[in-house]
Amino acid sequence: MSGPATQLSIVVAVADNGVIGDADGLPWHISEDLRRFRELTTGHVVVAGRLTHQSVVARLGQPLPRRHTVVVSRRTPPGGPQVWTAGAATTVGDLDSALALAARLAPDAEHPEVVVMGGAQLYAAALPQVGTVHLTRVHLEPDGDTRMPEGWLDAFTVVDSRDLATASGADVTFETLTRG
């Protein structure tokens, strides 16, 4: 691939206690966060773990519209990656393969930035390569079985922050952080 390197970002919502998920889903429903997620990912190539992707398909009945999803799964079909053209999703076996494919697809996407959308294992593995974090701080302390690790934002600096009271009653802070 020629030209500039593909930019890699993460989009994640994290509760005050570090929880990001419960039972392969979100432990909250915040319309404003879902709207922000859609705005940040539409037109991009997104990278998702199998369980994250399955939860999207279960909720929407299809992969994310107007995005090509590269799904990371150790359960890739025999014969290599599988492509679902109707929903624009491709399954590959590991994060390196996903990022390589996403970098090849990104120049043809509406937006060239590749966005990692979860789950926790992908966030942890991709974090050293990420330049930008689009973070929703959810000011709740829900029960959950999936958390972000302590200190995961140590290498990042907040460049934009906006507090919001939501219709669901949960206060959130939308932040953009960059490495450095």
mmCIF file of C-alpha atoms in Angstrom:
data_model
loop_
_atom_site.group_PDB
_atom_site.id
_atom_site.type_symbol
_atom_site.label_atom_id
_atom_site.label_comp_id
_atom_site.label_asym_id
_atom_site.label_seq_id
_atom_site.Cartn_x
_atom_site.Cartn_y
_atom_site.Cartn_z
ATOM 1 C CA MET A 1 0.000 0.000 0.000
ATOM 2 C CA SER A 2 1.366 3.407 -0.861
ATOM 3 C CA GLY A 3 0.523 6.757 0.649
ATOM 4 C CA PRO A 4 0.189 7.719 4.292
ATOM 5 C CA ALA A 5 -0.174 5.086 6.991
ATOM 6 C CA THR A 6 -3.703 4.229 8.008
ATOM 7 C CA GLN A 7 -4.850 6.005 11.163
ATOM 8 C CA LEU A 8 -6.129 3.684 13.878
ATOM 9 C CA SER A 9 -8.563 4.715 16.591
ATOM 10 C CA ILE A 10 -10.687 3.099 19.276
ATOM 11 C CA VAL A 11 -14.292 3.930 20.113
ATOM 12 C CA VAL A 12 -15.383 2.726 23.550
ATOM 13 C CA ALA A 13 -17.840 3.510 26.343
ATOM 14 C CA VAL A 14 -16.489 2.883 29.851
ATOM 15 C CA ALA A 15 -18.333 3.145 33.162
ATOM 16 C CA ASP A 16 -16.716 4.864 36.133
ATOM 17 C CA ASN A 17 -15.808 1.422 37.538
ATOM 18 C CA GLY A 18 -14.085 0.356 34.291
ATOM 19 C CA VAL A 19 -16.950 -1.853 33.058
ATOM 20 C CA ILE A 20 -17.441 -1.959 29.283
ATOM 21 C CA GLY A 21 -19.691 -4.992 28.952
ATOM 22 C CA ASP A 22 -21.840 -7.634 30.533
ATOM 23 C CA ALA A 23 -22.975 -10.927 29.007
ATOM 24 C CA ASP A 24 -21.618 -9.935 25.568
ATOM 25 C CA GLY A 25 -23.569 -6.673 25.522
ATOM 26 C CA LEU A 26 -23.610 -3.192 26.986
ATOM 27 C CA PRO A 27 -24.862 -2.889 30.580
ATOM 28 C CA TRP A 28 -26.687 0.352 29.660
ATOM 29 C CA HIS A 29 -28.722 1.831 26.832
ATOM 30 C CA ILE A 30 -27.772 5.440 26.168
ATOM 31 C CA SER A 31 -29.179 6.801 22.898
ATOM 32 C CA GLU A 32 -26.745 9.707 22.805
ATOM 33 C CA ASP A 33 -23.765 7.328 23.020
ATOM 34 C CA LEU A 34 -25.178 5.110 20.277
ATOM 35 C CA ARG A 35 -25.675 8.200 18.106
ATOM 36 C CA ARG A 36 -22.058 9.276 18.744
ATOM 37 C CA PHE A 37 -20.856 5.753 17.900
ATOM 38 C CA ARG A 38 -22.754 5.899 14.602
ATOM 39 C CA GLU A 39 -21.307 9.331 13.794
ATOM 40 C CA LEU A 40 -17.751 8.201 14.598
ATOM 41 C CA THR A 41 -17.902 4.941 12.620
ATOM 42 C CA THR A 42 -20.186 5.453 9.618
ATOM 43 C CA GLY A 43 -18.176 5.389 6.417
ATOM 44 C CA HIS A 44 -15.176 3.796 8.144
ATOM 45 C CA VAL A 45 -13.709 0.328 8.167
ATOM 46 C CA VAL A 46 -14.338 -1.024 11.666
ATOM 47 C CA VAL A 47 -12.600 -3.914 13.419
ATOM 48 C CA ALA A 48 -14.633 -6.002 15.863
ATOM 49 C CA GLY A 49 -14.252 -9.201 17.793
ATOM 50 C CA ARG A 50 -16.615 -12.037 16.961
ATOM 51 C CA LEU A 51 -18.804 -11.590 20.046
ATOM 52 C CA THR A 52 -19.057 -7.817 19.514
ATOM 53 C CA HIS A 53 -20.000 -8.373 15.881
ATOM 54 C CA GLN A 54 -22.546 -11.053 16.803
ATOM 55 C CA SER A 55 -24.174 -8.711 19.324
ATOM 56 C CA VAL A 56 -24.522 -6.051 16.594
ATOM 57 C CA VAL A 57 -26.043 -8.530 14.152
ATOM 58 C CA ALA A 58 -28.409 -9.838 16.853
ATOM 59 C CA ARG A 59 -29.567 -6.294 17.592
ATOM 60 C CA LEU A 60 -29.770 -4.950 14.017
ATOM 61 C CA GLY A 61 -30.363 -8.134 12.036
ATOM 62 C CA GLN A 62 -27.310 -7.341 9.896
ATOM 63 C CA PRO A 63 -23.752 -6.002 10.171
ATOM 64 C CA LEU A 64 -23.381 -2.268 10.709
ATOM 65 C CA PRO A 65 -24.728 -0.377 7.701
ATOM 66 C CA ARG A 66 -22.393 1.952 5.727
ATOM 67 C CA ARG A 67 -19.340 0.378 7.366
ATOM 68 C CA HIS A 68 -17.165 -2.557 6.373
ATOM 69 C CA THR A 69 -16.631 -4.683 9.460
ATOM 70 C CA VAL A 70 -13.501 -6.796 9.729
ATOM 71 C CA VAL A 71 -14.343 -9.457 12.311
ATOM 72 C CA VAL A 72 -11.536 -11.092 14.283
ATOM 73 C CA SER A 73 -12.339 -14.674 15.172
ATOM 74 C CA ARG A 74 -10.356 -17.832 15.767
ATOM 75 C CA ARG A 75 -13.388 -19.532 14.182
ATOM 76 C CA THR A 76 -12.660 -18.500 10.596
ATOM 77 C CA PRO A 77 -14.171 -20.776 7.979
ATOM 78 C CA PRO A 78 -12.002 -23.380 6.226
ATOM 79 C CA GLY A 79 -10.274 -21.887 3.214
ATOM 80 C CA GLY A 80 -9.541 -18.501 4.764
ATOM 81 C CA PRO A 81 -11.481 -15.265 5.230
ATOM 82 C CA GLN A 82 -15.185 -15.190 4.561
ATOM 83 C CA VAL A 83 -16.825 -12.132 3.034
ATOM 84 C CA TRP A 84 -20.468 -11.193 3.509
ATOM 85 C CA THR A 85 -21.099 -8.579 0.857
ATOM 86 C CA ALA A 86 -24.679 -7.742 1.858
ATOM 87 C CA GLY A 87 -23.612 -6.505 5.275
ATOM 88 C CA ALA A 88 -20.027 -5.717 4.337
ATOM 89 C CA ALA A 89 -18.284 -7.956 6.863
ATOM 90 C CA THR A 90 -15.156 -10.084 6.521
ATOM 91 C CA THR A 91 -13.880 -12.598 9.069
ATOM 92 C CA VAL A 92 -10.141 -13.100 9.650
ATOM 93 C CA GLY A 93 -8.213 -15.090 12.236
ATOM 94 C CA ASP A 94 -6.175 -12.481 14.142
ATOM 95 C CA LEU A 95 -5.733 -8.780 14.811
ATOM 96 C CA ASP A 96 -2.681 -8.369 12.559
ATOM 97 C CA SER A 97 -4.618 -9.835 9.614
ATOM 98 C CA ALA A 98 -7.600 -7.634 10.473
ATOM 99 C CA LEU A 99 -5.508 -4.459 10.565
ATOM 100 C CA ALA A 100 -3.749 -5.371 7.313
ATOM 101 C CA LEU A 101 -7.092 -5.985 5.580
ATOM 102 C CA ALA A 102 -8.601 -2.837 7.093
ATOM 103 C CA ALA A 103 -5.624 -0.799 5.818
ATOM 104 C CA ARG A 104 -6.205 -2.189 2.304
ATOM 105 C CA LEU A 105 -9.946 -1.407 2.489
ATOM 106 C CA ALA A 106 -9.653 2.031 4.154
ATOM 107 C CA PRO A 107 -8.566 4.040 1.080
ATOM 108 C CA ASP A 108 -11.807 2.985 -0.633
ATOM 109 C CA ALA A 109 -13.950 3.839 2.402
ATOM 110 C CA GLU A 110 -15.667 7.181 2.845
ATOM 111 C CA HIS A 111 -13.230 7.895 5.723
ATOM 112 C CA PRO A 112 -9.714 6.415 5.790
ATOM 113 C CA GLU A 113 -9.428 6.053 9.584
ATOM 114 C CA VAL A 114 -9.826 2.457 10.847
ATOM 115 C CA VAL A 115 -11.853 2.179 14.061
ATOM 116 C CA VAL A 116 -11.557 -0.659 16.586
ATOM 117 C CA MET A 117 -14.961 -1.110 18.222
ATOM 118 C CA GLY A 118 -14.314 -3.914 20.687
ATOM 119 C CA GLY A 119 -14.266 -6.171 22.540
ATOM 120 C CA ALA A 120 -11.823 -5.949 25.392
ATOM 121 C CA GLN A 121 -9.223 -8.347 23.946
ATOM 122 C CA LEU A 122 -9.053 -6.362 20.702
ATOM 123 C CA TYR A 123 -8.827 -3.071 22.563
ATOM 124 C CA ALA A 124 -5.893 -4.376 24.606
ATOM 125 C CA ALA A 125 -4.104 -5.837 21.584
ATOM 126 C CA ALA A 126 -4.646 -2.779 19.361
ATOM 127 C CA LEU A 127 -3.921 -0.114 21.978
ATOM 128 C CA PRO A 128 -0.150 0.173 21.306
ATOM 129 C CA GLN A 129 -0.930 1.076 17.657
ATOM 130 C CA VAL A 130 -3.822 3.460 18.351
ATOM 131 C CA GLY A 131 -3.417 7.207 17.828
ATOM 132 C CA THR A 132 -6.874 8.367 18.950
ATOM 133 C CA VAL A 133 -9.381 7.178 21.555
ATOM 134 C CA HIS A 134 -13.030 8.252 21.226
ATOM 135 C CA LEU A 135 -14.210 7.657 24.773
ATOM 136 C CA THR A 136 -17.616 7.905 26.360
ATOM 137 C CA ARG A 137 -17.258 8.026 30.130
ATOM 138 C CA VAL A 138 -20.512 6.633 31.491
ATOM 139 C CA HIS A 139 -21.028 7.988 34.997
ATOM 140 C CA LEU A 140 -22.525 4.791 36.389
ATOM 141 C CA GLU A 141 -21.078 1.813 38.264
ATOM 142 C CA PRO A 142 -22.928 -1.155 36.742
ATOM 143 C CA ASP A 143 -22.184 -4.806 37.282
ATOM 144 C CA GLY A 144 -20.329 -6.281 34.354
ATOM 145 C CA ASP A 145 -18.017 -9.081 33.320
ATOM 146 C CA THR A 146 -15.753 -7.080 30.998
ATOM 147 C CA ARG A 147 -13.531 -4.166 32.022
ATOM 148 C CA MET A 148 -10.799 -1.990 30.630
ATOM 149 C CA PRO A 149 -7.475 -2.534 32.413
ATOM 150 C CA GLU A 150 -6.083 -0.043 34.931
ATOM 151 C CA GLY A 151 -3.875 2.589 33.312
ATOM 152 C CA TRP A 152 -5.005 1.888 29.756
ATOM 153 C CA LEU A 153 -5.159 5.642 28.992
ATOM 154 C CA ASP A 154 -1.773 6.530 30.513
ATOM 155 C CA ALA A 155 -0.197 7.259 27.104
ATOM 156 C CA PHE A 156 -3.065 9.538 25.983
ATOM 157 C CA THR A 157 -3.993 13.179 26.515
ATOM 158 C CA VAL A 158 -7.528 14.606 26.428
ATOM 159 C CA VAL A 159 -7.882 17.051 23.515
ATOM 160 C CA ASP A 160 -11.666 17.476 23.646
ATOM 161 C CA SER A 161 -14.231 16.903 26.397
ATOM 162 C CA ARG A 162 -17.972 17.516 26.634
ATOM 163 C CA ASP A 163 -20.313 16.646 29.511
ATOM 164 C CA LEU A 164 -23.872 15.630 28.725
ATOM 165 C CA ALA A 165 -26.953 14.712 30.745
ATOM 166 C CA THR A 166 -28.775 12.036 28.736
ATOM 167 C CA ALA A 167 -32.430 11.175 28.276
ATOM 168 C CA SER A 168 -31.804 7.865 30.094
ATOM 169 C CA GLY A 169 -30.726 9.787 33.194
ATOM 170 C CA ALA A 170 -27.087 8.692 33.003
ATOM 171 C CA ASP A 171 -24.561 11.501 32.800
ATOM 172 C CA VAL A 172 -21.783 10.966 30.264
ATOM 173 C CA THR A 173 -18.619 12.724 29.194
ATOM 174 C CA PHE A 174 -17.592 12.476 25.547
ATOM 175 C CA GLU A 175 -13.813 12.696 25.240
ATOM 176 C CA THR A 176 -11.315 12.542 22.429
ATOM 177 C CA LEU A 177 -7.801 11.586 23.450
ATOM 178 C CA THR A 178 -4.615 11.418 21.403
ATOM 179 C CA ARG A 179 -1.362 9.640 22.034
ATOM 180 C CA GLY A 180 1.295 11.803 23.609
#
